[in-house]
């Protein structure tokens, strides 16, 4: 009998911090959410420390690295500021992503091919600090080969176009690109992760690709937890109010 091959789940808790930052107070706490995720099957916790600090703050990353038992995967732009922060906080993994200040979320993969020398320097610094480095790339064989040239340990394939496809034909086309690139990346020695836009409807197909080691999923899990957690949250508040009226 064949043993089932396993697949790992990295839970991205950025949007717990988005909710907190909407009021600039101290809850909900992304670190508390990370611990709940970890207790319920998350294999790693991902956070994106953005240049504009719109959700995750430096102290969140510091606390996460200190308290979580699973791996912390720090997503960040390959800027000098971020590389310095990572080398000092030492998350287990770093995923380098392109970042534009005005974007709502990461919009596409890195142009590794156009920036191999500079990315190699960043990767070298991170690896010297003992951090495993992955590059967020579109499902494009040239970007994947350049990732290996630049010295990355892993790639994270951008699944955004697959997730955002407007019809089954486009989705199948995007799925095939991801599948072929996953195979190619593994064959040249890269660990293959994937993520962006994955939700409760579109994840199973991607997760069945045998070359993929880990999926990083954020928005859909946090969005689902708001709804599934609503029952308890309302019951608890009602109980507090009623028991104050004795
Ligand atoms: N992977 C990377 C590199 C990302 O930038 C993001 C978004 O922060 C994710 C995965 C998770 O995407 P989503 O929130 O759409 O699940």
PDB file of N, CA, C and O and ligand atoms in Angstrom, residues 12 14-15 46 48 50 55 75 95-97 105-106 136 156 194-198 216-220, ligand 1:
ATOM      1  N   UNK A  12      -1.132  32.327   6.986  1.00  0.00           N
ATOM      2  CA  UNK A  12      -0.727  33.730   6.991  1.00  0.00           C
ATOM      3  C   UNK A  12      -1.709  34.519   7.865  1.00  0.00           C
ATOM      4  O   UNK A  12      -2.911  34.537   7.591  1.00  0.00           O
ATOM      5  N   UNK A  14      -1.600  37.845   8.564  1.00  0.00           N
ATOM      6  CA  UNK A  14      -1.551  39.302   8.334  1.00  0.00           C
ATOM      7  C   UNK A  14      -2.874  39.996   8.620  1.00  0.00           C
ATOM      8  O   UNK A  14      -2.915  41.089   9.182  1.00  0.00           O
ATOM      9  N   UNK A  15      -3.977  39.343   8.178  1.00  0.00           N
ATOM     10  CA  UNK A  15      -5.241  40.075   8.244  1.00  0.00           C
ATOM     11  C   UNK A  15      -5.871  40.102   9.628  1.00  0.00           C
ATOM     12  O   UNK A  15      -6.835  40.825   9.856  1.00  0.00           O
ATOM     13  N   UNK A  46       3.003  32.380   8.547  1.00  0.00           N
ATOM     14  CA  UNK A  46       3.574  33.381   7.647  1.00  0.00           C
ATOM     15  C   UNK A  46       3.075  34.773   8.020  1.00  0.00           C
ATOM     16  O   UNK A  46       1.895  34.946   8.328  1.00  0.00           O
ATOM     17  N   UNK A  48       3.735  38.986   6.562  1.00  0.00           N
ATOM     18  CA  UNK A  48       4.394  39.871   5.599  1.00  0.00           C
ATOM     19  C   UNK A  48       4.649  41.203   6.300  1.00  0.00           C
ATOM     20  O   UNK A  48       3.699  41.913   6.641  1.00  0.00           O
ATOM     21  N   UNK A  50       5.416  44.614   5.785  1.00  0.00           N
ATOM     22  CA  UNK A  50       5.462  45.549   4.659  1.00  0.00           C
ATOM     23  C   UNK A  50       6.188  46.826   5.030  1.00  0.00           C
ATOM     24  O   UNK A  50       6.180  47.251   6.184  1.00  0.00           O
ATOM     25  N   UNK A  55      -0.149  46.275   8.280  1.00  0.00           N
ATOM     26  CA  UNK A  55      -0.774  45.287   9.182  1.00  0.00           C
ATOM     27  C   UNK A  55       0.245  44.758  10.203  1.00  0.00           C
ATOM     28  O   UNK A  55       0.235  45.184  11.350  1.00  0.00           O
ATOM     29  N   UNK A  75       7.644  37.039   5.076  1.00  0.00           N
ATOM     30  CA  UNK A  75       7.578  37.554   3.702  1.00  0.00           C
ATOM     31  C   UNK A  75       8.022  38.997   3.737  1.00  0.00           C
ATOM     32  O   UNK A  75       7.583  39.759   4.607  1.00  0.00           O
ATOM     33  N   UNK A  95      10.586  34.651   2.651  1.00  0.00           N
ATOM     34  CA  UNK A  95      10.125  34.597   1.270  1.00  0.00           C
ATOM     35  C   UNK A  95      10.223  36.009   0.715  1.00  0.00           C
ATOM     36  O   UNK A  95       9.566  36.929   1.219  1.00  0.00           O
ATOM     37  N   UNK A  96      11.072  36.185  -0.286  1.00  0.00           N
ATOM     38  CA  UNK A  96      11.240  37.514  -0.876  1.00  0.00           C
ATOM     39  C   UNK A  96      10.161  37.751  -1.917  1.00  0.00           C
ATOM     40  O   UNK A  96       9.917  36.898  -2.788  1.00  0.00           O
ATOM     41  N   UNK A  97       9.492  38.894  -1.792  1.00  0.00           N
ATOM     42  CA  UNK A  97       8.369  39.218  -2.684  1.00  0.00           C
ATOM     43  C   UNK A  97       8.573  40.622  -3.256  1.00  0.00           C
ATOM     44  O   UNK A  97       9.245  41.441  -2.640  1.00  0.00           O
ATOM     45  N   UNK A 105      -2.559  43.961  -2.342  1.00  0.00           N
ATOM     46  CA  UNK A 105      -1.851  42.759  -1.916  1.00  0.00           C
ATOM     47  C   UNK A 105      -0.764  42.492  -2.955  1.00  0.00           C
ATOM     48  O   UNK A 105      -0.723  43.174  -3.993  1.00  0.00           O
ATOM     49  N   UNK A 106       0.120  41.516  -2.697  1.00  0.00           N
ATOM     50  CA  UNK A 106       1.199  41.239  -3.646  1.00  0.00           C
ATOM     51  C   UNK A 106       0.587  40.896  -5.006  1.00  0.00           C
ATOM     52  O   UNK A 106      -0.278  40.033  -5.097  1.00  0.00           O
ATOM     53  N   UNK A 136       9.284  34.361  -4.360  1.00  0.00           N
ATOM     54  CA  UNK A 136       7.902  34.299  -4.847  1.00  0.00           C
ATOM     55  C   UNK A 136       7.921  34.603  -6.343  1.00  0.00           C
ATOM     56  O   UNK A 136       8.268  35.718  -6.755  1.00  0.00           O
ATOM     57  N   UNK A 156       8.260  29.978  -4.159  1.00  0.00           N
ATOM     58  CA  UNK A 156       6.826  29.904  -3.888  1.00  0.00           C
ATOM     59  C   UNK A 156       6.145  30.325  -5.180  1.00  0.00           C
ATOM     60  O   UNK A 156       6.330  31.455  -5.654  1.00  0.00           O
ATOM     61  N   UNK A 194       3.633  27.096  -2.743  1.00  0.00           N
ATOM     62  CA  UNK A 194       2.732  27.863  -3.606  1.00  0.00           C
ATOM     63  C   UNK A 194       1.766  28.645  -2.733  1.00  0.00           C
ATOM     64  O   UNK A 194       1.534  28.285  -1.577  1.00  0.00           O
ATOM     65  N   UNK A 195       1.207  29.704  -3.297  1.00  0.00           N
ATOM     66  CA  UNK A 195       0.229  30.463  -2.535  1.00  0.00           C
ATOM     67  C   UNK A 195      -0.219  31.715  -3.241  1.00  0.00           C
ATOM     68  O   UNK A 195       0.377  32.144  -4.230  1.00  0.00           O
ATOM     69  N   UNK A 196      -1.250  32.270  -2.734  1.00  0.00           N
ATOM     70  CA  UNK A 196      -1.926  33.520  -3.113  1.00  0.00           C
ATOM     71  C   UNK A 196      -3.296  33.233  -3.711  1.00  0.00           C
ATOM     72  O   UNK A 196      -3.404  32.542  -4.716  1.00  0.00           O
ATOM     73  N   UNK A 197      -4.303  33.748  -3.032  1.00  0.00           N
ATOM     74  CA  UNK A 197      -5.679  33.625  -3.523  1.00  0.00           C
ATOM     75  C   UNK A 197      -6.280  32.238  -3.350  1.00  0.00           C
ATOM     76  O   UNK A 197      -7.356  31.964  -3.888  1.00  0.00           O
ATOM     77  N   UNK A 198      -5.620  31.366  -2.609  1.00  0.00           N
ATOM     78  CA  UNK A 198      -6.176  30.007  -2.450  1.00  0.00           C
ATOM     79  C   UNK A 198      -7.307  30.050  -1.418  1.00  0.00           C
ATOM     80  O   UNK A 198      -7.188  30.698  -0.378  1.00  0.00           O
ATOM     81  N   UNK A 216       0.888  28.381   1.296  1.00  0.00           N
ATOM     82  CA  UNK A 216       0.708  29.502   2.225  1.00  0.00           C
ATOM     83  C   UNK A 216      -0.632  30.163   1.947  1.00  0.00           C
ATOM     84  O   UNK A 216      -0.861  30.670   0.853  1.00  0.00           O
ATOM     85  N   UNK A 217      -1.498  30.126   2.955  1.00  0.00           N
ATOM     86  CA  UNK A 217      -2.873  30.615   2.759  1.00  0.00           C
ATOM     87  C   UNK A 217      -3.234  31.582   3.888  1.00  0.00           C
ATOM     88  O   UNK A 217      -3.015  31.281   5.060  1.00  0.00           O
ATOM     89  N   UNK A 218      -3.762  32.746   3.505  1.00  0.00           N
ATOM     90  CA  UNK A 218      -4.096  33.738   4.518  1.00  0.00           C
ATOM     91  C   UNK A 218      -5.523  34.210   4.478  1.00  0.00           C
ATOM     92  O   UNK A 218      -6.365  33.808   5.299  1.00  0.00           O
ATOM     93  N   UNK A 219      -5.850  35.043   3.490  1.00  0.00           N
ATOM     94  CA  UNK A 219      -7.119  35.767   3.491  1.00  0.00           C
ATOM     95  C   UNK A 219      -8.330  34.866   3.662  1.00  0.00           C
ATOM     96  O   UNK A 219      -9.219  35.159   4.464  1.00  0.00           O
ATOM     97  N   UNK A 220      -8.371  33.752   2.925  1.00  0.00           N
ATOM     98  CA  UNK A 220      -9.582  32.909   2.987  1.00  0.00           C
ATOM     99  C   UNK A 220      -9.756  32.273   4.367  1.00  0.00           C
ATOM    100  O   UNK A 220     -10.879  32.104   4.845  1.00  0.00           O
TER     101      UNK A 220
HETATM  102  N1  LIG B   1       2.176  33.999  -0.481  1.00  0.00           N
HETATM  103  C1  LIG B   1       2.646  35.246  -0.695  1.00  0.00           C
HETATM  104  C2  LIG B   1       4.034  35.398  -1.196  1.00  0.00           C
HETATM  105  C3  LIG B   1       1.851  36.376  -0.415  1.00  0.00           C
HETATM  106  O1  LIG B   1       2.338  37.609  -0.641  1.00  0.00           O
HETATM  107  C4  LIG B   1       0.555  36.175   0.135  1.00  0.00           C
HETATM  108  C5  LIG B   1      -0.261  37.364   0.524  1.00  0.00           C
HETATM  109  O2  LIG B   1       0.340  38.027   1.593  1.00  0.00           O
HETATM  110  C6  LIG B   1       0.128  34.855   0.355  1.00  0.00           C
HETATM  111  C7  LIG B   1       0.937  33.787   0.015  1.00  0.00           C
HETATM  112  C8  LIG B   1      -1.218  34.549   0.934  1.00  0.00           C
HETATM  113  O3  LIG B   1      -2.195  34.989   0.040  1.00  0.00           O
HETATM  114  P1  LIG B   1      -3.733  34.963   0.469  1.00  0.00           P
HETATM  115  O4  LIG B   1      -3.869  35.933   1.611  1.00  0.00           O
HETATM  116  O5  LIG B   1      -4.432  35.402  -0.767  1.00  0.00           O
HETATM  117  O6  LIG B   1      -4.040  33.559   0.882  1.00  0.00           O
END
